[in-house]
């Protein structure tokens, strides 16, 4: 093996370099690389972080300080103003570069991969480059004023711009609408037809709003093109003062006068003034103005005789009044005429019958009774209401009415309460089975589970029970399974919130994170028995430090001590002597990734070959951090030294031998040719006088002979 490397020293350097050139040499932040001649070690730092330096030992700003960020050098620092957009670079967010110079503030986002702009004025978009069409983007607007055609509706603060529309701002009565923009609060309407005012809501006097203010209103006429004028009709001007009122023709082209009595013509100026009209009266009307009438009926335009008169000759000759003495033999209490006015109609006195009351009436059915010395006939009009079918004379001398349907009473004027009171021929509401008309009641017809009940429209069945509690069905005899069956007034077992009574389930009320669920004692909500470490009324909270992905059954990575999971901490669990810390696979203890050459479960041990405040240098007498071999005469000086020490360096990488006798540095491996012996302590061949060891020569020592 020595022959392959030339000598033992080269071999030792090879072994040393190979032992040194590993992940620890690059502080676990890069890949170690041997040089081509295998005489030195270098590091290629991790491209996904910001570690730099010959041994990847430096975290360059603006990356976060690894000492306070779990040993990482892969996030950006500086008060949330820096973000990274490639694996190795952090750059600062600025309003000019990332917010189009239209922001009040910019910070890094939560993932430190982008910038978040707080846009100024009404700018929008992720980079504040968008100014909505309703705002003016160019100076002097700077997106804080309205664009032309928009108005500001905000009373304070930044403007809120809305588009001017004919419908909204001009009452729908404009040809066009716009605005000056800026901070204008009113739109400019170009009103159509004869509309006016700032919002085109006023129709000019004389014009009809119902025609879009485009034609003259009633009482006005157009005397010139519509765009010029509509003139009001006037009694004095347009009717000569001789009309009681005036309006316009339907086409609004002329005034229409309603003439005063005695005046004719379309207007006073259209004809002469008359002083008397000559009337040709119709029928039996008379007088100069046909206002008087003979004894005939005004309701028939006096073309027939009045009630109480009859025709005894053609109508044009005479109408004779009916008379009790003449036409009823004096035996009637009143007289009128038949509907056709051709005969007198007598109302006979009691005991008399016949068209002219000339006969005496019988007793018995429809007969007569005696009252106050007079005979009085029993008739429906005189003795019964119209609800009677007939009337008879009873043996006791009274008139008895036979009633229709279910009417009762001496005059058939009473209807029992169970019947409809107007006709008495069907059951009243709330009663059924005509003619008995039994009353609906909650006991018989609603199973005793209702506050009220009525009948159907045909009064054949008792329906419309107003059920109590949560009873259902036409007779309130059904109680859903979600309610207690005794009186249907509480939620059934396992249900809550009467009268909705929802079933408590682990899925719906405990987020599927419970072993059991029951209603609380008041049945107002569900009480869950949460699985594992889930908490909250609905078992929807997994406490900090516990992993919800494991059904909240074990600590998160980096935490230990379930269920009271505590985060592993470099200071607490690793004596502040670790680059990072995580939890063990069983989450029972913390596992430290010790910094430098600290060792032990809690990085509390610095082995004897190491030293320094952070176990970051070799101990006295040792060399080659982070191996720190003990310098020995046997291993480093070929057993040819009187003493050995590390080279004088804060972090020595080799040993210094104090060679014994005449052995030569650096490792006391070589004995110069003038010396010899097993310990280089005698003169070599052909040499004398140790320790000068002069070379014997023919010339000097043999006189050249």
XYZ file of C-alpha atoms in Angstrom:
705
model
C 0.000 0.000 0.000
C 2.853 2.382 0.856
C 4.335 1.780 -2.554
C 1.092 3.043 -4.148
C 1.385 6.400 -2.381
C 5.166 6.760 -2.521
C 5.732 7.035 1.180
C 3.981 6.720 4.550
C 3.449 10.480 4.904
C 1.483 10.679 1.666
C -0.568 7.692 2.789
C -1.369 9.360 6.101
C -2.464 12.566 4.347
C -4.700 10.505 2.031
C -6.328 8.738 4.965
C -6.746 12.018 6.808
C -8.360 13.807 3.850
C -10.731 10.900 3.172
C -11.798 10.779 6.808
C -12.263 14.548 6.877
C -14.139 14.991 3.544
C -17.690 14.000 4.534
C -21.041 15.717 5.222
C -19.806 17.074 8.522
C -17.013 18.926 6.715
C -19.738 20.891 4.836
C -21.778 21.337 8.006
C -24.529 19.169 6.481
C -25.373 22.068 4.135
C -23.574 20.855 1.031
C -21.916 18.013 -0.844
C -18.198 17.326 -0.069
C -15.876 17.035 -3.073
C -12.273 15.645 -3.174
C -9.840 17.475 -5.388
C -8.540 15.755 -8.499
C -5.247 14.864 -6.780
C -7.212 13.842 -3.665
C -5.147 16.232 -1.593
C -7.936 18.581 -0.421
C -11.694 18.759 0.250
C -14.224 21.410 -0.916
C -18.021 21.880 -0.630
C -20.808 22.436 -3.162
C -23.456 24.233 -1.052
C -27.146 23.193 -1.300
C -28.699 25.066 -4.239
C -32.077 25.224 -2.488
C -30.786 27.338 0.397
C -28.716 30.455 0.960
C -25.779 28.754 2.719
C -22.447 30.058 1.475
C -18.739 29.879 2.341
C -15.993 27.333 1.732
C -17.617 24.878 4.110
C -21.244 26.123 3.678
C -21.046 27.655 7.118
C -22.461 31.155 6.405
C -26.145 32.144 5.960
C -26.035 35.378 3.976
C -28.619 38.158 4.505
C -31.345 38.793 3.687
C -32.028 35.169 4.609
C -33.354 34.486 8.088
C -30.849 33.940 10.904
C -30.579 30.152 11.299
C -29.866 30.532 14.996
C -33.476 31.619 15.562
C -35.135 29.733 12.725
C -34.400 26.080 13.481
C -31.032 26.073 11.721
C -32.615 26.822 8.354
C -31.271 29.227 5.764
C -34.067 28.952 3.212
C -36.433 31.790 4.095
C -36.217 35.547 3.682
C -35.914 37.930 6.625
C -36.062 41.683 7.192
C -39.526 42.453 8.611
C -41.526 40.692 5.942
C -40.225 42.868 3.116
C -38.153 40.235 1.301
C -39.410 37.314 -0.764
C -37.712 34.636 -2.866
C -38.576 33.807 -6.445
C -35.803 31.295 -7.071
C -34.156 28.701 -4.809
C -31.228 30.846 -3.718
C -32.240 34.498 -3.913
C -34.227 36.830 -1.653
C -35.289 40.170 -3.054
C -36.987 43.150 -1.414
C -40.602 44.020 -2.209
C -40.917 47.664 -3.301
C -43.906 49.778 -4.255
C -42.184 50.884 -7.464
C -41.118 47.450 -8.682
C -44.018 45.297 -7.502
C -47.010 47.629 -7.076
C -46.725 49.836 -10.221
C -46.017 52.784 -7.875
C -49.739 52.739 -6.948
C -49.642 51.425 -3.375
C -49.504 52.755 0.166
C -47.622 49.707 1.484
C -46.083 46.413 0.323
C -45.107 43.343 2.346
C -44.102 39.764 1.644
C -46.893 37.183 1.522
C -47.311 34.422 4.118
C -45.201 31.966 2.108
C -42.408 34.494 1.381
C -42.753 33.767 -2.332
C -44.526 36.916 -3.482
C -45.367 40.519 -2.589
C -48.723 41.803 -1.230
C -49.618 45.347 -2.264
C -52.007 47.627 -0.349
C -53.223 49.585 -3.383
C -53.760 53.329 -3.044
C -56.845 55.229 -4.170
C -58.989 52.935 -6.397
C -56.141 50.968 -7.991
C -56.639 47.180 -7.968
C -55.001 43.969 -9.151
C -52.166 42.018 -7.542
C -49.685 44.672 -8.707
C -52.059 47.681 -8.418
C -51.957 48.187 -12.190
C -55.707 48.129 -12.835
C -57.899 51.211 -12.620
C -61.562 50.318 -13.253
C -63.328 51.915 -16.206
C -65.414 53.989 -13.800
C -62.326 55.808 -12.507
C -59.864 58.205 -14.168
C -56.413 56.575 -14.271
C -54.385 59.370 -15.860
C -53.242 62.474 -13.930
C -54.719 64.426 -12.383
C -57.116 61.559 -11.669
C -54.629 58.962 -10.432
C -57.604 56.605 -10.020
C -59.095 58.756 -7.250
C -61.701 60.583 -9.365
C -64.587 59.437 -11.543
C -64.232 59.021 -15.296
C -66.415 61.053 -17.685
C -69.934 59.608 -17.672
C -69.692 58.546 -13.996
C -70.634 60.322 -10.752
C -69.428 59.969 -7.153
C -72.033 58.529 -4.766
C -69.765 58.381 -1.678
C -70.297 61.078 0.935
C -66.846 60.706 2.521
C -63.483 59.100 1.808
C -62.489 57.731 -1.576
C -65.018 58.200 -4.384
C -67.430 55.414 -5.329
C -68.263 55.978 -8.977
C -71.413 54.768 -10.703
C -72.367 55.097 -14.357
C -74.856 57.755 -15.403
C -77.908 56.122 -17.011
C -81.046 57.603 -18.511
C -83.245 55.274 -16.460
C -81.601 56.007 -13.095
C -80.531 59.633 -13.368
C -82.903 61.103 -15.991
C -86.175 59.410 -14.988
C -86.091 57.580 -18.328
C -86.941 60.873 -20.080
C -83.707 61.854 -21.866
C -82.032 61.557 -25.260
C -78.607 61.104 -23.668
C -76.751 61.500 -20.378
C -73.132 62.139 -19.368
C -71.090 63.783 -16.614
C -67.973 65.886 -16.277
C -66.233 63.158 -14.252
C -63.873 64.111 -11.442
C -65.797 64.365 -8.162
C -69.090 65.363 -9.830
C -72.163 64.142 -7.945
C -74.807 64.904 -10.603
C -75.289 63.586 -14.127
C -76.020 65.950 -17.047
C -79.289 64.905 -18.773
C -80.330 65.974 -22.299
C -84.089 65.835 -21.662
C -86.332 64.568 -24.474
C -89.576 66.208 -25.737
C -90.852 68.763 -23.193
C -89.314 67.139 -20.067
C -87.206 69.438 -17.868
C -85.373 69.716 -14.481
C -81.972 68.225 -13.625
C -83.361 64.674 -13.700
C -85.973 65.249 -16.481
C -88.815 64.506 -14.072
C -90.944 67.597 -14.798
C -93.306 67.688 -17.809
C -93.939 71.253 -19.013
C -97.373 72.754 -18.318
C -99.816 71.944 -21.108
C -98.112 68.669 -22.126
C -99.289 65.146 -21.345
C -96.854 63.052 -19.183
C -98.719 59.914 -20.258
C -97.595 60.512 -23.848
C -93.942 61.006 -22.811
C -94.581 64.747 -22.657
C -94.797 64.678 -26.469
C -98.418 65.840 -27.029
C -100.735 68.434 -25.507
C -102.562 67.580 -22.297
C -106.369 67.615 -21.965
C -107.560 71.235 -22.128
C -104.653 72.325 -24.339
C -104.360 72.513 -28.120
C -101.427 72.750 -30.472
C -101.541 76.075 -32.328
C -98.124 75.650 -33.927
C -95.593 72.806 -34.305
C -95.343 70.732 -31.108
C -91.919 72.043 -30.309
C -93.297 75.565 -30.114
C -96.359 75.648 -27.868
C -99.514 74.031 -26.389
C -102.153 76.666 -25.542
C -104.862 76.169 -22.898
C -108.503 76.311 -24.069
C -110.384 79.246 -22.506
C -114.168 79.778 -22.163
C -113.872 83.486 -22.801
C -111.522 83.202 -25.759
C -112.621 79.966 -27.391
C -116.366 79.813 -26.411
C -117.320 83.506 -26.483
C -117.944 83.361 -22.763
C -121.119 81.311 -23.459
C -120.142 77.874 -22.079
C -120.184 76.294 -18.640
C -116.987 74.277 -19.389
C -114.475 73.641 -22.143
C -112.091 70.774 -23.069
C -110.285 69.621 -26.208
C -111.075 67.271 -29.017
C -109.450 63.847 -28.701
C -106.773 64.771 -31.258
C -105.958 67.992 -29.332
C -106.417 70.078 -32.479
C -109.463 72.170 -31.358
C -111.263 73.319 -28.233
C -114.616 71.659 -27.397
C -117.183 73.967 -25.684
C -120.066 72.779 -23.468
C -122.690 75.482 -24.178
C -124.723 77.356 -21.627
C -128.567 77.041 -21.966
C -129.926 78.930 -24.962
C -126.680 78.900 -26.881
C -125.794 76.883 -29.931
C -122.836 76.320 -32.178
C -119.419 74.869 -31.649
C -118.661 78.099 -29.843
C -120.486 81.323 -29.139
C -119.053 82.815 -32.249
C -120.303 79.947 -34.445
C -124.068 80.885 -34.371
C -126.633 83.468 -33.249
C -128.184 83.863 -29.806
C -131.695 82.248 -29.420
C -134.230 83.471 -26.796
C -136.668 80.479 -26.852
C -136.694 76.852 -28.043
C -139.824 75.284 -29.594
C -140.375 71.788 -28.093
C -142.454 68.973 -29.701
C -143.195 66.989 -26.469
C -143.337 63.207 -26.613
C -145.909 60.869 -25.019
C -147.913 62.745 -22.315
C -145.278 65.407 -21.561
C -146.514 69.004 -21.730
C -145.558 72.662 -21.014
C -143.167 74.872 -23.020
C -140.144 72.899 -21.877
C -141.930 69.448 -21.720
C -141.452 69.292 -17.916
C -145.080 68.487 -16.900
C -146.788 65.103 -17.260
C -150.305 63.702 -17.056
C -151.066 60.887 -14.615
C -148.738 58.361 -16.120
C -145.413 56.696 -15.130
C -142.273 58.911 -15.357
C -140.120 55.785 -15.126
C -141.386 54.768 -18.569
C -140.772 58.276 -19.970
C -144.451 58.811 -19.127
C -145.431 56.408 -21.881
C -147.578 54.224 -19.497
C -149.901 54.981 -16.600
C -148.682 55.275 -13.097
C -149.322 52.562 -10.470
C -152.901 52.902 -9.262
C -154.278 53.846 -12.674
C -155.452 51.636 -15.461
C -156.290 52.058 -19.087
C -160.004 52.053 -19.794
C -159.461 53.290 -23.336
C -156.391 53.851 -25.570
C -153.508 55.474 -23.704
C -153.845 58.658 -25.625
C -157.446 59.073 -24.317
C -157.513 58.402 -20.535
C -156.025 56.699 -17.423
C -158.575 56.029 -14.598
C -157.520 55.637 -10.951
C -158.441 52.357 -9.126
C -160.842 52.893 -6.190
C -161.671 50.587 -3.176
C -165.355 51.501 -3.197
C -165.808 51.215 -6.951
C -163.448 48.352 -7.830
C -163.349 46.329 -4.550
C -166.935 46.650 -3.290
C -165.685 48.612 -0.321
C -164.335 45.307 1.147
C -160.610 45.904 0.743
C -158.001 47.622 2.876
C -156.004 48.723 -0.177
C -155.979 48.567 -3.969
C -153.343 48.756 -6.725
C -153.066 47.664 -10.366
C -151.911 44.517 -12.041
C -148.374 44.696 -13.464
C -149.730 45.267 -17.012
C -151.962 48.138 -15.781
C -155.093 46.527 -17.329
C -157.033 45.775 -14.082
C -157.300 46.836 -10.457
C -155.854 44.451 -7.777
C -157.785 44.444 -4.469
C -156.318 43.453 -1.082
C -159.494 42.122 0.596
C -160.427 42.887 4.150
C -160.504 39.857 6.546
C -163.273 37.398 5.655
C -163.572 38.544 2.034
C -162.252 36.856 -1.068
C -162.527 37.260 -4.831
C -161.041 39.630 -7.408
C -163.323 42.433 -6.261
C -163.631 41.179 -2.616
C -167.302 40.380 -3.239
C -167.335 36.901 -1.560
C -166.823 35.798 2.056
C -163.870 33.417 2.679
C -164.062 29.941 4.348
C -162.412 28.725 7.633
C -159.780 25.850 7.832
C -156.765 25.619 5.504
C -155.907 29.064 4.212
C -159.070 30.030 6.017
C -159.921 32.745 8.407
C -159.632 33.410 12.064
C -161.488 35.883 14.205
C -159.570 38.685 15.775
C -161.172 41.657 17.501
C -164.566 40.864 16.023
C -163.242 40.571 12.482
C -162.458 37.629 10.227
C -158.810 37.591 9.142
C -157.558 35.225 6.457
C -154.492 33.042 7.271
C -152.015 33.744 4.474
C -148.222 33.362 4.219
C -147.703 37.109 3.607
C -149.738 38.054 6.666
C -148.952 35.234 9.081
C -145.639 33.620 7.994
C -142.255 34.618 6.714
C -141.335 33.598 3.139
C -139.755 30.469 4.651
C -143.219 28.944 5.218
C -144.690 26.467 2.703
C -148.354 27.041 3.639
C -150.562 28.225 6.506
C -153.684 26.594 8.067
C -156.311 27.567 10.613
C -155.873 25.413 13.691
C -158.715 24.130 15.870
C -157.745 26.589 18.573
C -158.436 29.472 16.209
C -154.913 30.489 15.322
C -152.939 30.502 12.046
C -150.271 27.774 11.918
C -147.319 28.021 9.439
C -145.764 24.907 7.907
C -142.042 25.719 7.483
C -139.604 24.948 4.660
C -136.466 22.915 5.278
C -135.439 23.187 8.955
C -136.999 26.563 9.737
C -138.974 26.638 13.033
C -141.110 29.105 15.017
C -144.702 30.391 14.739
C -143.758 32.401 11.681
C -140.940 30.093 10.383
C -138.480 32.838 11.273
C -136.038 30.858 13.428
C -133.197 28.547 12.305
C -131.408 26.253 14.844
C -127.771 27.146 15.515
C -126.500 23.846 14.015
C -127.800 24.999 10.586
C -126.623 27.637 8.133
C -128.641 30.698 9.199
C -129.402 32.220 5.806
C -131.096 29.250 4.093
C -131.451 26.755 6.979
C -131.122 23.979 4.385
C -127.584 22.769 5.215
C -125.344 22.340 8.219
C -123.526 25.321 9.659
C -119.731 25.404 9.602
C -118.462 22.978 12.240
C -121.468 20.638 11.877
C -121.945 17.587 9.601
C -124.595 15.107 8.360
C -127.595 17.239 7.358
C -130.308 17.337 8.674
C -129.106 16.073 12.079
C -126.006 18.283 11.786
C -123.805 16.781 14.487
C -121.243 19.185 15.926
C -117.529 18.503 15.244
C -115.491 18.131 18.453
C -111.814 17.498 19.200
C -112.514 14.351 21.273
C -114.450 12.400 18.649
C -112.930 13.809 15.492
C -109.357 14.823 16.452
C -108.403 12.007 18.858
C -108.392 14.529 21.692
C -105.191 16.060 20.259
C -106.441 19.390 18.871
C -107.309 22.892 20.007
C -110.138 23.285 17.460
C -111.869 21.550 14.558
C -114.254 22.526 11.791
C -116.055 20.865 8.891
C -115.190 20.528 5.231
C -116.796 22.948 2.726
C -119.593 20.439 1.976
C -120.224 19.897 5.715
C -119.952 16.127 5.289
C -116.823 15.452 7.318
C -115.058 16.994 10.289
C -111.691 18.154 9.031
C -109.139 20.865 9.647
C -108.218 19.763 13.140
C -105.751 22.262 14.624
C -103.475 19.660 16.215
C -101.733 20.278 19.539
C -98.008 19.776 20.094
C -96.615 17.825 17.112
C -99.589 15.581 16.339
C -100.366 15.279 12.620
C -102.936 13.637 10.361
C -106.481 14.675 9.487
C -107.645 13.468 12.909
C -104.428 14.321 14.822
C -103.765 10.620 15.440
C -100.196 10.425 14.126
C -97.002 11.254 16.041
C -93.680 10.983 14.183
C -90.997 8.718 15.622
C -88.812 11.724 16.442
C -91.238 12.683 19.236
C -92.270 10.982 22.485
C -95.508 9.108 21.830
C -97.308 9.931 25.092
C -98.431 13.401 24.023
C -96.075 14.157 21.118
C -94.743 17.135 23.070
C -91.054 16.258 23.525
C -88.175 14.968 21.414
C -87.738 11.199 21.386
C -84.610 9.556 22.802
C -81.479 10.652 20.943
C -83.127 13.770 19.439
C -82.858 17.457 20.409
C -84.399 20.913 19.782
C -88.177 20.425 19.998
C -90.114 20.694 17.737
C -87.513 20.150 14.982
C -86.135 17.198 16.997
C -82.985 16.426 15.042
C -81.292 13.083 15.654
C -77.856 13.482 17.269
C -75.264 11.673 15.128
C -71.499 11.444 15.354
C -71.209 12.480 11.705
C -73.466 15.534 11.785
C -72.824 16.855 15.299
C -69.392 15.546 16.312
C -67.451 15.955 13.038
C -67.087 12.147 12.927
C -64.594 12.457 15.798
C -66.590 10.957 18.692
C -67.319 7.535 20.163
C -70.819 8.439 21.387
C -73.277 11.306 21.175
C -76.444 12.022 23.196
C -78.643 15.086 23.738
C -77.922 17.173 26.816
C -80.345 17.061 29.740
C -82.328 20.018 28.380
C -82.333 18.471 24.892
C -81.128 21.767 23.431
C -77.948 20.405 21.846
C -75.867 17.267 21.362
C -73.124 16.241 23.826
C -70.233 14.425 22.130
C -67.755 12.029 23.754
C -64.771 13.019 21.632
C -62.216 10.488 20.386
C -58.574 10.787 21.373
C -57.660 14.447 21.952
C -60.439 16.125 19.905
C -62.164 18.955 21.785
C -64.949 21.484 21.237
C -68.731 21.061 21.360
C -68.624 19.282 18.004
C -65.196 17.617 18.429
C -63.845 19.814 15.647
C -60.761 21.177 17.402
C -57.475 19.276 17.490
C -55.297 21.083 20.094
C -52.009 22.676 19.018
C -49.164 20.206 18.773
C -51.414 17.231 17.954
C -51.738 15.868 14.411
C -55.340 15.943 13.051
C -54.238 13.636 10.221
C -53.884 10.844 12.821
C -57.442 11.467 14.094
C -55.857 13.693 16.750
C -54.305 10.529 18.252
C -50.621 11.448 18.333
C -48.339 14.468 18.469
C -47.278 16.386 15.405
C -43.744 15.755 14.175
C -41.521 17.837 16.407
C -43.783 17.404 19.458
C -43.753 14.780 22.264
C -45.824 13.723 25.283
C -49.304 12.923 23.897
C -51.910 14.051 24.813
C -50.156 17.099 26.316
C -47.873 17.483 23.328
C -44.937 19.833 23.909
C -42.811 21.140 21.068
C -39.200 19.971 21.013
C -36.985 22.975 21.584
C -33.265 23.357 20.857
C -32.723 25.337 24.035
C -34.730 23.063 26.338
C -34.126 19.643 24.840
C -30.721 20.076 23.218
C -28.981 22.476 25.622
C -28.870 25.023 22.770
C -26.192 22.830 21.170
C -28.120 21.599 18.076
C -28.811 22.747 14.542
C -32.312 21.263 14.626
C -34.533 19.061 16.737
C -37.491 16.789 16.027
C -39.436 14.053 17.767
C -38.528 10.390 17.928
C -40.567 7.922 15.824
C -42.532 6.910 18.937
C -43.060 10.602 19.891
C -41.772 9.851 23.386
C -38.571 11.867 23.230
C -36.870 14.599 21.234
C -34.045 13.783 18.809
C -31.375 16.469 18.502
C -29.224 17.058 15.434
C -26.204 18.184 17.463
C -24.211 21.158 16.268
C -20.451 20.947 15.724
C -19.133 17.962 17.729
C -21.651 17.988 20.575
C -22.988 14.511 21.283
C -25.409 12.670 23.530
C -29.202 12.519 23.442
C -29.428 16.149 24.572
C -26.206 17.403 22.929
C -24.723 17.899 26.385
C -21.445 16.038 25.823
C -18.313 17.411 24.230
C -15.903 14.465 23.996
C -12.394 14.840 25.329
C -10.776 15.301 21.904
C -12.915 18.449 21.375
C -12.959 21.810 23.098
C -14.152 25.356 22.745
C -17.282 27.170 23.989
C -19.305 25.453 21.278
C -17.305 22.204 21.033
C -16.032 23.630 17.809
C -12.236 23.216 18.100
C -9.898 20.374 18.907
C -8.806 19.870 22.503
C -5.243 20.552 23.454
C -2.943 17.986 21.922
C -5.421 17.068 19.200
C -5.574 17.987 15.559
C -7.801 17.844 12.458
C -11.211 19.209 13.499
C -13.710 17.615 13.314
C -11.811 14.317 13.829
C -9.362 15.769 16.379
C -6.934 12.892 16.589
C -4.567 12.952 19.573
C -1.073 13.900 18.460
C 1.236 10.958 19.420
C 4.861 10.219 18.689
C 3.902 6.797 17.435
C 1.111 7.886 15.060
C 2.410 11.210 13.851
C 6.218 11.120 14.342
C 7.102 7.524 13.401
C 8.245 7.002 17.046
C 11.266 9.176 16.217
C 10.390 12.231 18.343
C 11.003 13.355 21.841
C 7.751 15.365 21.854
C 4.741 16.106 19.669
C 2.214 18.993 19.731
C -0.472 20.333 17.378
C 0.619 23.090 15.026
C 0.094 26.509 16.637
C -3.312 27.383 15.097
C -6.760 28.088 16.587
C -8.003 25.048 14.790
C -4.905 22.893 14.097
C -5.005 20.484 11.221
C -1.679 18.682 11.833
C 0.839 17.766 14.533
C 4.331 19.263 15.056
C 7.000 16.720 15.946
C 10.137 17.538 17.988
C 12.329 14.966 16.263
C 14.730 12.949 18.339
C 18.463 12.729 17.466
C 18.721 13.706 13.799
C 15.339 12.586 12.407
C 13.906 15.240 10.068
C 10.527 17.032 9.941
C 7.708 17.112 9.334
C 7.020 13.667 10.713
C 10.512 12.497 11.758
C 10.385 9.905 9.037
C 13.681 10.703 7.350
C 17.189 10.113 8.723
C 19.709 12.229 6.715
C 22.363 10.197 4.854
C 25.232 11.346 7.129
C 23.554 9.615 10.045
C 22.574 6.033 10.647
C 21.685 3.584 13.268
C 18.277 2.367 14.305
C 17.511 5.716 15.912
C 19.553 8.032 13.650
C 21.962 8.362 16.534
C 25.230 7.236 14.897
C 27.251 8.235 11.879
C 26.377 6.713 8.615
C 28.588 4.531 6.502
C 31.948 6.105 5.626
C 31.418 8.838 8.242
C 33.129 9.442 11.546
C 33.043 11.664 14.615
C 29.314 11.636 15.596
C 27.489 13.929 15.672
C 29.512 15.801 13.012
C 29.845 12.624 11.043
C 32.517 13.771 8.630
C 32.716 11.857 5.412
C 35.840 9.836 4.997
C 37.592 10.640 1.729
C 40.727 9.329 -0.029
C 42.013 12.800 -0.371
C 41.452 13.934 3.207
C 41.968 10.773 5.144
C 44.338 8.635 2.950
C 46.628 11.342 1.562
C 45.109 10.519 -1.708
C 47.066 7.319 -1.667
